Amino acid sequence: MKILKFGGTSVGSVKSIQTLLDIIKGEHDSGSNPVIVLSAMSGLTNLLLSMAENAANGNEFTAELAELEKRHYDVVKALLDIQNQNPAYTRLKIHFNQLEELLQGVLALRELTAKTRDQIVSFGERCSTLMVSKIAAQYFKEALFVDASELIKTDSSFGNAKVNIELTDLLIKGFYSENNDKLLFITGFIAGNEPGQITTLGRGGSDYTAAIFGSALNADEIQIWTDVNGMMTADPRMVKKAFPLEELSYTEAMELSYFGAKVIYPPTMIPAFLKKIPIVIKNTFEPAFAGTVIRHNCKASNLPIKGISSINNISILSLEGSGMVGKSGFSGRLFSLLAREQINIILITQSSSEHSITFAVQPHDVDNARQLIEQEFELELLANKLEPLVIETGQAILAIVGENMKQTPGVSGKLFHALGRNGVNVRAIAQGSSEYNISVIISATDLSKALNAVHDAFFIELTKTLHAFCLGTGNIGKTLFKQLQQNSVFLQQNNGIQVKIAGISNTRKMVFNADGLPLDSWENELQNSVQTADLQQFINKMKEMNLPNCVFIDNTASPKPIAFYEQVFKSNISVVTCNKIGNSATYSQYKTFRDTARRHGVDFFYETNVGAGLPIIRTLKDLMSSGDRVQKVEAILSGTISFIFNHFKGDANFHDIVKEAQEKGYTEPDPRDDLNGKDFMRKMLILARDAGYQMEEADVEIQNILPQACLDAQTVEEFYKALQSEDAYFAKIKDQAQVNKKVLRYIGKLENGKASITLQSVDEGHPFYMLSGSDNIISFTTDRYKDRPLVVKGPGAGAEVTAAGVFADLINVGAN
């Protein structure tokens, strides 16, 4: 035998009631004769409470009453045959008239007692259950309306009555034995006290009704039909990747429910828990979905936690002082005081020194709690044995729950790493000795970010989401977006990472979307944006969106974004950049960036600063972190200069090669910007600093390739004329190298703390001899790679390889 409880959304419309009847038909046709428990139509309990408050305040309530009547009459008209409608209308009208009389009494007296409130709100369940039972009678002749107030007996604590279990069990069993051939439609939420007055069962009362009947009748299963696919791993309104759990233990379900999961409430489960009756959470609007089973014995799970629960808005009160230390009974005195006044304590944490106690309450209890504490401990406060009570509002609780936590090492470490990595400050921590739950208090403004970050950290079968904010839509930026689009499926399948571009800015406009800008139409989105580009506003918006796992990507060559890097790090956001200006400015700035990133637990990746897509920075860091010592670094780190000297051989003249390089797009509009070696110098400076040397720009010695006349030319055209007139100079250098069977290479060298960039002739024994095209190359001579240096070689320029380097850095952020 099964108990089927349907929530407010399941009886909230014509369509949902039709679905509800189909579910009951399926059970009935399979030979089951379930007991049906119903809630009020969705929204009507709040409407009834509003009507009651209006009446108590002397305000009109007739419009709301008319709305309540219409919603029920519309369902009757749509789902009942014409010949059956009048009896239903008549019975409902009797209820509505009784409700109106009650409200008129409240209006006349300007008084709303807890007893009267219970009677008023009871009409929600009474009307919906009566209505559905009449509709069901068209299909099931044995359908019978049952008023639970006649069977569930409670004390007179109106609003949250305590059930007399023994008497209730007897009444339910007696009634069922006389009507077990009937299809019972029972009012949820409401009960009755000994004199026969209506009481209500409080929060989750309809679920509780189902559990009470299930326990009394020793049901095989209790089904809770709602509008979600079961208990979720987190609040789906804030965590879009939350998914339904297949099963939970009673303890896990109660822990999740206590800390905010709204699908089911802890009191609901007590009767089922005692009888070990499985509870199944099902979706009325997707009945084929298996839902979540809450049972006594769950099968083994490989998940360290089952879910993440949260309470959106709480306040915390902190009491501290020397008068608490070693004072036996202090905590009992404090919490007994609050319990007497019905102030619910959500979470408690106490320092091991007994010097302070912090506890969380609902915001509406704060003022009352403060007054009680200040009165109770007045003497201690006056004597300065206790500090004034500290109250913090706008807080939230995040709790991870799971029975596997006690046997899985590192769970708390993973939790705090995920929070710390995303800049979420933990105000207080509580963990029970059972180790089923770790709860933290955080700022309510960080709750959504924290939930998503923790969810990504624990449910590794899901993809981790990175939210990227990108500056620059030139060749590198465009190519990066194209590469991300082309490889999105591969990333998810092989790296478990999903990249969402949450913001884009160029020098003209900027655009944002927390759900990710479409990579196939981002240009249209940016072009149609009404937001004018502003770097500070871009940074402010990125921080304001407060998304988890954020990455700031600088695909520009401008000095302007550099000024914001430190601010970004301090917001616990990682930086990926191909802009080498920041790292090659002053050493103090270089060091500040690294120290700030490390202090805030985020990444600073800039692989493309030196060799575009070549793994040069990463190779150097790996060598040093493994304990190797770099003796010498030699490198060609300019694709432009590499192309020129790789082709400056045979009968070629220097002027023509430089002209060809410019025509192929290898040089800047003024080739001297490449040939003066300044860009090469920046790269060598970054390498030297990463190798551990505190060097400035002036410390890198640069041999000028060009004669002075070429440097002094006023225009590019004059430069080429001067360069052509110097053909003999360059031919002499080339011929001398060829005579000695060598080739010319513009090489940067770092050795013994000194860095230089010079034009050299190298023979075939040198690793740079066979260089071709516009390739870059770097040679590391270390204690381990002494006889045969470690060489990295490949394309060192171009949008494709540079974007690929940024892409790789982005994925490395995801890996961390």
PDB file of N, CA and C in Angstrom, residues 670 672 676 704 706-723 726:
ATOM      1  N   ASP A 670      56.499  50.055 -38.890  1.00  0.00           N
ATOM      2  CA  ASP A 670      57.878  50.544 -38.966  1.00  0.00           C
ATOM      3  C   ASP A 670      58.778  49.400 -38.518  1.00  0.00           C
ATOM      4  N   ARG A 672      61.725  49.098 -37.775  1.00  0.00           N
ATOM      5  CA  ARG A 672      62.687  49.400 -36.715  1.00  0.00           C
ATOM      6  C   ARG A 672      62.155  49.036 -35.329  1.00  0.00           C
ATOM      7  N   ASN A 676      65.055  47.060 -33.569  1.00  0.00           N
ATOM      8  CA  ASN A 676      65.799  47.711 -32.475  1.00  0.00           C
ATOM      9  C   ASN A 676      65.981  46.791 -31.266  1.00  0.00           C
ATOM     10  N   ASN A 704      72.926  46.851 -31.192  1.00  0.00           N
ATOM     11  CA  ASN A 704      72.070  47.365 -32.253  1.00  0.00           C
ATOM     12  C   ASN A 704      72.438  46.736 -33.589  1.00  0.00           C
ATOM     13  N   LEU A 706      71.165  47.795 -36.535  1.00  0.00           N
ATOM     14  CA  LEU A 706      71.086  48.805 -37.588  1.00  0.00           C
ATOM     15  C   LEU A 706      72.149  49.891 -37.421  1.00  0.00           C
ATOM     16  N   PRO A 707      72.690  50.346 -38.510  1.00  0.00           N
ATOM     17  CA  PRO A 707      73.580  51.522 -38.463  1.00  0.00           C
ATOM     18  C   PRO A 707      72.800  52.758 -38.015  1.00  0.00           C
ATOM     19  N   GLN A 708      73.522  53.763 -37.536  1.00  0.00           N
ATOM     20  CA  GLN A 708      72.890  54.949 -36.973  1.00  0.00           C
ATOM     21  C   GLN A 708      72.030  55.684 -37.998  1.00  0.00           C
ATOM     22  N   ALA A 709      72.471  55.694 -39.244  1.00  0.00           N
ATOM     23  CA  ALA A 709      71.726  56.404 -40.291  1.00  0.00           C
ATOM     24  C   ALA A 709      70.325  55.822 -40.454  1.00  0.00           C
ATOM     25  N   CYS A 710      70.205  54.506 -40.307  1.00  0.00           N
ATOM     26  CA  CYS A 710      68.880  53.853 -40.417  1.00  0.00           C
ATOM     27  C   CYS A 710      67.998  54.238 -39.235  1.00  0.00           C
ATOM     28  N   LEU A 711      68.584  54.327 -38.069  1.00  0.00           N
ATOM     29  CA  LEU A 711      67.813  54.677 -36.870  1.00  0.00           C
ATOM     30  C   LEU A 711      67.364  56.133 -36.908  1.00  0.00           C
ATOM     31  N   ASP A 712      68.181  57.010 -37.533  1.00  0.00           N
ATOM     32  CA  ASP A 712      67.882  58.443 -37.541  1.00  0.00           C
ATOM     33  C   ASP A 712      66.886  58.834 -38.624  1.00  0.00           C
ATOM     34  N   ALA A 713      66.557  57.940 -39.538  1.00  0.00           N
ATOM     35  CA  ALA A 713      65.632  58.271 -40.636  1.00  0.00           C
ATOM     36  C   ALA A 713      64.287  58.718 -40.072  1.00  0.00           C
ATOM     37  N   GLN A 714      63.694  59.777 -40.708  1.00  0.00           N
ATOM     38  CA  GLN A 714      62.475  60.380 -40.187  1.00  0.00           C
ATOM     39  C   GLN A 714      61.227  59.579 -40.551  1.00  0.00           C
ATOM     40  N   THR A 715      61.249  58.876 -41.668  1.00  0.00           N
ATOM     41  CA  THR A 715      60.069  58.113 -42.118  1.00  0.00           C
ATOM     42  C   THR A 715      60.500  56.698 -42.463  1.00  0.00           C
ATOM     43  N   VAL A 716      59.496  55.834 -42.667  1.00  0.00           N
ATOM     44  CA  VAL A 716      59.779  54.448 -43.057  1.00  0.00           C
ATOM     45  C   VAL A 716      60.433  54.424 -44.438  1.00  0.00           C
ATOM     46  N   GLU A 717      59.964  55.301 -45.324  1.00  0.00           N
ATOM     47  CA  GLU A 717      60.531  55.365 -46.678  1.00  0.00           C
ATOM     48  C   GLU A 717      62.006  55.762 -46.616  1.00  0.00           C
ATOM     49  N   GLU A 718      62.311  56.754 -45.801  1.00  0.00           N
ATOM     50  CA  GLU A 718      63.708  57.170 -45.642  1.00  0.00           C
ATOM     51  C   GLU A 718      64.535  56.066 -44.990  1.00  0.00           C
ATOM     52  N   PHE A 719      63.905  55.316 -44.095  1.00  0.00           N
ATOM     53  CA  PHE A 719      64.603  54.186 -43.459  1.00  0.00           C
ATOM     54  C   PHE A 719      65.042  53.176 -44.507  1.00  0.00           C
ATOM     55  N   TYR A 720      64.137  52.842 -45.442  1.00  0.00           N
ATOM     56  CA  TYR A 720      64.482  51.855 -46.461  1.00  0.00           C
ATOM     57  C   TYR A 720      65.606  52.366 -47.386  1.00  0.00           C
ATOM     58  N   LYS A 721      65.589  53.656 -47.668  1.00  0.00           N
ATOM     59  CA  LYS A 721      66.658  54.223 -48.490  1.00  0.00           C
ATOM     60  C   LYS A 721      68.001  54.109 -47.769  1.00  0.00           C
ATOM     61  N   ALA A 722      67.965  54.435 -46.445  1.00  0.00           N
ATOM     62  CA  ALA A 722      69.200  54.343 -45.660  1.00  0.00           C
ATOM     63  C   ALA A 722      69.666  52.897 -45.559  1.00  0.00           C
ATOM     64  N   LEU A 723      68.702  51.991 -45.438  1.00  0.00           N
ATOM     65  CA  LEU A 723      69.042  50.569 -45.316  1.00  0.00           C
ATOM     66  C   LEU A 723      69.675  50.060 -46.605  1.00  0.00           C
ATOM     67  N   GLU A 726      73.209  50.879 -47.050  1.00  0.00           N
ATOM     68  CA  GLU A 726      74.106  50.145 -46.153  1.00  0.00           C
ATOM     69  C   GLU A 726      74.273  48.688 -46.571  1.00  0.00           C
TER      70      GLU A 726
END
